[in-house]
XYZ file of C-alpha atoms in Angstrom:
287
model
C -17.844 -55.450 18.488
C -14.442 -55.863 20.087
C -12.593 -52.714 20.739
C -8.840 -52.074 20.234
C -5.926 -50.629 21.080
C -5.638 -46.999 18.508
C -1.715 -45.883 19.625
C 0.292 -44.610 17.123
C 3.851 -45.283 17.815
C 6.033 -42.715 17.597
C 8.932 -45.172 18.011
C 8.900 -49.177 16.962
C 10.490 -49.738 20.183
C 7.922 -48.077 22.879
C 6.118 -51.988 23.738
C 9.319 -53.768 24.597
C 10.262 -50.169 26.764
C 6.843 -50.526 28.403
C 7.229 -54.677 28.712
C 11.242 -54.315 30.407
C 9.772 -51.345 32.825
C 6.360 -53.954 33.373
C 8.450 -56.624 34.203
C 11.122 -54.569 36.439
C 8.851 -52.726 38.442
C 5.506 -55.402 38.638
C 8.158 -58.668 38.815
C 6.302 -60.196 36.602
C 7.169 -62.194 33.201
C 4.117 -63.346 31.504
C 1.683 -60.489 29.508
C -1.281 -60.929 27.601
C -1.452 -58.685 24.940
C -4.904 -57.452 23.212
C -7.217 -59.757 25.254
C -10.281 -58.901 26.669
C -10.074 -58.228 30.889
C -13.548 -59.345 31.590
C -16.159 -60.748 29.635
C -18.359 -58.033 30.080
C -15.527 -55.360 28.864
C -14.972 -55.303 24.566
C -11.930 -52.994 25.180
C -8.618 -55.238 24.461
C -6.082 -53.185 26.452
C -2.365 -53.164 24.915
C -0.898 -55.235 27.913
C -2.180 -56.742 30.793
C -0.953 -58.880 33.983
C -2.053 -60.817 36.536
C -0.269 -59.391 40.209
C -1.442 -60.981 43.957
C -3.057 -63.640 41.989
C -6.176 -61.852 41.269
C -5.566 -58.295 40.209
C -5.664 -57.739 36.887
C -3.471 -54.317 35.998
C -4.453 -53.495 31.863
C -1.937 -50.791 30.197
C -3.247 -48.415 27.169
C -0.510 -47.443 25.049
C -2.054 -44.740 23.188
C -1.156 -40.831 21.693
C -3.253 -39.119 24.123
C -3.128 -38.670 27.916
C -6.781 -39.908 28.663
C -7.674 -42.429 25.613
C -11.550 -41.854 24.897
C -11.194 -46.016 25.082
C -10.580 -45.798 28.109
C -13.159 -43.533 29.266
C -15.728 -45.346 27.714
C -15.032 -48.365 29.360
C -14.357 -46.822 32.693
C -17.970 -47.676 34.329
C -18.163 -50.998 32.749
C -15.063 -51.933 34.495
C -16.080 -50.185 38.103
C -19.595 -52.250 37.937
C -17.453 -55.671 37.471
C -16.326 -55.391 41.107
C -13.336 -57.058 39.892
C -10.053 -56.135 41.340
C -8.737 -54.043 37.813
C -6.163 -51.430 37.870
C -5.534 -49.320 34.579
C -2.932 -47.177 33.400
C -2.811 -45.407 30.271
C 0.526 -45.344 28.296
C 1.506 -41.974 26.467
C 4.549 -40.098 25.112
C 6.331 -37.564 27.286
C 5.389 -34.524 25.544
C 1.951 -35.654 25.315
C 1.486 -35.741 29.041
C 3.422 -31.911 29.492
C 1.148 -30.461 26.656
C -2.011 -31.664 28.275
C -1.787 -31.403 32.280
C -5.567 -30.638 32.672
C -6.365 -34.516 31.163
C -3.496 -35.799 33.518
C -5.700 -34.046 36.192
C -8.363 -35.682 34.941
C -7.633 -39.281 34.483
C -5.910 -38.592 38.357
C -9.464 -38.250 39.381
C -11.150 -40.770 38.391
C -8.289 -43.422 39.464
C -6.554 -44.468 36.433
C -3.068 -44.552 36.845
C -0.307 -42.873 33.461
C 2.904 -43.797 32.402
C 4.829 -41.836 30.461
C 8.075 -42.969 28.001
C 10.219 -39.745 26.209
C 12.472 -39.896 23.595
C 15.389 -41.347 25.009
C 13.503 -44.413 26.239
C 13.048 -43.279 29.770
C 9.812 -44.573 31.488
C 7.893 -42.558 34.519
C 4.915 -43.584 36.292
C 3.043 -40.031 37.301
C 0.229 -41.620 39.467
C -0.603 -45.146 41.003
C -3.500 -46.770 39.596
C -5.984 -48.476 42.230
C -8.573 -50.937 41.406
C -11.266 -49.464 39.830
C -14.063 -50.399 42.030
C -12.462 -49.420 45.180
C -12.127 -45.896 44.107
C -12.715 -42.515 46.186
C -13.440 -39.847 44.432
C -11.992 -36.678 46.039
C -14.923 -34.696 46.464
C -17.071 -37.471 47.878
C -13.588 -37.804 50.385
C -13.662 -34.264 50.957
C -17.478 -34.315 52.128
C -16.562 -37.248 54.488
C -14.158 -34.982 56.334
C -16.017 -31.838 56.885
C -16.826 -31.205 60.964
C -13.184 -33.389 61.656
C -10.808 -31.038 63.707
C -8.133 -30.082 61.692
C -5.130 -32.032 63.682
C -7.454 -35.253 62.930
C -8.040 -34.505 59.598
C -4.805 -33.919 58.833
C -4.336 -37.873 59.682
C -7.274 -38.617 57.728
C -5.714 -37.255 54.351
C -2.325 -39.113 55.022
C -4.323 -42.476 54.997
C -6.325 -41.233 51.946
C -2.904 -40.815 50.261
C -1.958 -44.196 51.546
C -4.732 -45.369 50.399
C -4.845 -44.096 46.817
C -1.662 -46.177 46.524
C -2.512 -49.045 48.669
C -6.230 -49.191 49.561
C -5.511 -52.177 52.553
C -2.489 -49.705 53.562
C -4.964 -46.477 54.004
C -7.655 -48.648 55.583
C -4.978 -49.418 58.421
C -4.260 -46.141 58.605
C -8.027 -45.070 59.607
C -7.860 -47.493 62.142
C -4.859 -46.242 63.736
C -6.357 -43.293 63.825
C -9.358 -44.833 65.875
C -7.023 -46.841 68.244
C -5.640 -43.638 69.046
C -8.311 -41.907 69.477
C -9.805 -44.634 71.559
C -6.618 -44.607 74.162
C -6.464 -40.770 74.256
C -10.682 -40.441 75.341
C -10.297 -43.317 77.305
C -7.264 -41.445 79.810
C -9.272 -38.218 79.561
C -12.313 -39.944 80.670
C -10.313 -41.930 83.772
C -8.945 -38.107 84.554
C -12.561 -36.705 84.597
C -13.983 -39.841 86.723
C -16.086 -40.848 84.216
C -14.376 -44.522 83.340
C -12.951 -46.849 85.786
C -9.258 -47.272 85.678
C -7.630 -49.809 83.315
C -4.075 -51.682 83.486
C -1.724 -49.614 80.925
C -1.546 -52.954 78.385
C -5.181 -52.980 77.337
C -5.882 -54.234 74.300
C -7.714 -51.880 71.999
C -10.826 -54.329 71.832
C -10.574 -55.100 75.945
C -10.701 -50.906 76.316
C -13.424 -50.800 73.830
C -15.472 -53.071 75.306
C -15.108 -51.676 78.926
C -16.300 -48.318 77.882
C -19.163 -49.756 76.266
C -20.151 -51.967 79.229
C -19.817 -47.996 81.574
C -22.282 -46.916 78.689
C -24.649 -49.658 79.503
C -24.697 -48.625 83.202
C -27.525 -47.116 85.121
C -26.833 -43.178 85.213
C -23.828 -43.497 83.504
C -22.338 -40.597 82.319
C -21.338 -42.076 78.768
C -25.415 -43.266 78.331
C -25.229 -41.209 75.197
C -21.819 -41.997 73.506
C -22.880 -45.758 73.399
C -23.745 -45.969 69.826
C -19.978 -44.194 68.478
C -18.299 -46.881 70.766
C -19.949 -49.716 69.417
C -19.339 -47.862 65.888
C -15.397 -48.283 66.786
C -16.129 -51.565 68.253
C -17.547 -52.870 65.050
C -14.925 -51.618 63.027
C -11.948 -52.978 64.886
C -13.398 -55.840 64.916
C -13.783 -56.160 61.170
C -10.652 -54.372 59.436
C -8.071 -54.130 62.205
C -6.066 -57.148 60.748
C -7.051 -56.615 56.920
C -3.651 -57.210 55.300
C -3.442 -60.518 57.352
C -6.373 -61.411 54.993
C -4.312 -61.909 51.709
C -7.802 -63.262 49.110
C -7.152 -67.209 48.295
C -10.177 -66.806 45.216
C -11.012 -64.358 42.936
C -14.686 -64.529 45.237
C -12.427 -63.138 48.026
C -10.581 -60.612 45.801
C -13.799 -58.801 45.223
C -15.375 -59.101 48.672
C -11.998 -57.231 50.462
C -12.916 -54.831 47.260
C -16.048 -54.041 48.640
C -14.804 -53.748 52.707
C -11.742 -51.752 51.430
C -14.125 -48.892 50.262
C -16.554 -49.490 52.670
C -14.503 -49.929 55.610
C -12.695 -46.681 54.655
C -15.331 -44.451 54.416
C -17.723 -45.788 57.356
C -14.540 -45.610 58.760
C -13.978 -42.205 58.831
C -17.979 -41.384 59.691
C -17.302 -42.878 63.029
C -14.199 -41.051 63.171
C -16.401 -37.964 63.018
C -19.132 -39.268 64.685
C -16.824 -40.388 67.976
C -15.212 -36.865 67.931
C -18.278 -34.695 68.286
C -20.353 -36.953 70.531
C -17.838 -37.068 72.888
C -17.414 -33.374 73.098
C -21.113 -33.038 73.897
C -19.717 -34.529 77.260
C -16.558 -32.016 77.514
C -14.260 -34.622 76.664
C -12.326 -33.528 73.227
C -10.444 -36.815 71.351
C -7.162 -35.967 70.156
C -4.164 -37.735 68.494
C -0.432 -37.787 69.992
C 1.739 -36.079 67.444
């Protein structure tokens, strides 16, 4: 059975509002209006459009905040692993009345629009594709044991990437590039790593601490497995936005390494920091 759209307009005019804001803010022309997203999904969202070639953004125009059709097609649209964003679509006064469901569709990713009397449109939140979602408490269990100046860095990329998931993914790996340069000059200082010209590349510097880890009585014996952590992940997701998907196969792999790369991203983070204090060597960023 195919589900529907249930808004209840309080104005004749709110679709074309939503369709000129759609078209100003997305660029876009072309909508599809009540037709499925996926053929595993019955929902029929109000409006959808097609952005980057393969994500698929679906709009809810509906009288309440968090539209139980939306909720009940939440999961179903997570386990595609397609690249979907969704926003739900209420009145003004709607959204003021009930803050705690704003709080709540927040949470779990979906993105709300608001239009008032007077025409005026607002977008409250950014919507993110579905399946590359972070729940805050799962992000919030990822940081505990980072210092506080490093975590501080972490939550600006998970910011970043709650808007732009490639965006915050570069923004963990800054955070490891610096981190690599800043252990690597401590480590020179306490004679522990050989000097290195000042225009290393990040994956040259990596790779010459890991080879002084493979040494005989080397002193960084034990960090070898965090370097090789960073290694890995530079290697993978340093140039991610380079990587624009060509096929909707593509789309939903960088789906999977965006989350992915984030959060094992941020693991080594924590990993790197506390092994390498073990040797009296404490990472740090530059402010």
């Amino acid at each position: 059975m195919t589900e529907t759209s249930s808004y209840i307009p309080v104005s004749s005019s709110d679709l074309d509002v939503l369709k000129q804001y759609i078209k100003r803010e997305f660029h876009v022309t072309k909508f599809k209006e009540e037709c499925e997203i996926s053929p595993d999904i019955t929902w029929r969202p109000t409006l959808q459009i097609t952005v980057n070639h393969h994500t698929t953004i679906a709009f809810e125009l509906n009288e309440k905040v968090y539209p139980p059709i939306i909720a009940l097609n939440r999961m179903g649209i997570v386990n595609t692993n397609q690249p979907i964003c969704v926003y739900s679509v209420c009145h003004e006064e709607e959204y003021v009345r009930n803050m705690s469901e704003f709080r709540r569709l927040q949470s779990e990713g979906i993105g709300l629009i608001t239009i008032n009397d007077s025409g005026n449109v607002t977008r409250h939140n950014y919507a993110i594709p579905l399946a590359q979602f972070i729940p805050k408490r799962k992000f919030e269990d990822l940081i505990k044991g980072i210092p506080a100046s490093i975590k501080q860095r972490v939550k600006v990329a998970f910011d970043t990437y709650n808007q732009n998931p490639i965006g915050g993914l570069e923004e963990i790996t800054k955070i490891i590039e610096g981190l690599t340069y800043d252990t690597a000059r401590k480590l020179v200082t306490a004679g522990k790593l050989d000097s290195y010209r000042s225009n290393i590349s990040l994956s040259n510097l990596l790779g010459k601490m890991a080879n002084k880890a493979t040494e005989n009585n080397s002193e960084l014996t034990g960090q070898k497995a965090v370097i090789g952590g960073f290694q890995s992940h530079v290697k993978t997701f340093r140039n991610a936005s380079h990587h624009a998907p060509s096929s909707k196969k593509q789309a939903k792999k960088l789906l999977a390494d965006c989350e992915g790369g984030f959060t094992e991203g941020i693991r080594k983070i924590n990993a790197f920091v506390t092994s390498f204090k073990k040797i009296g060597i404490t990472p740090k960023l530059n402010s």
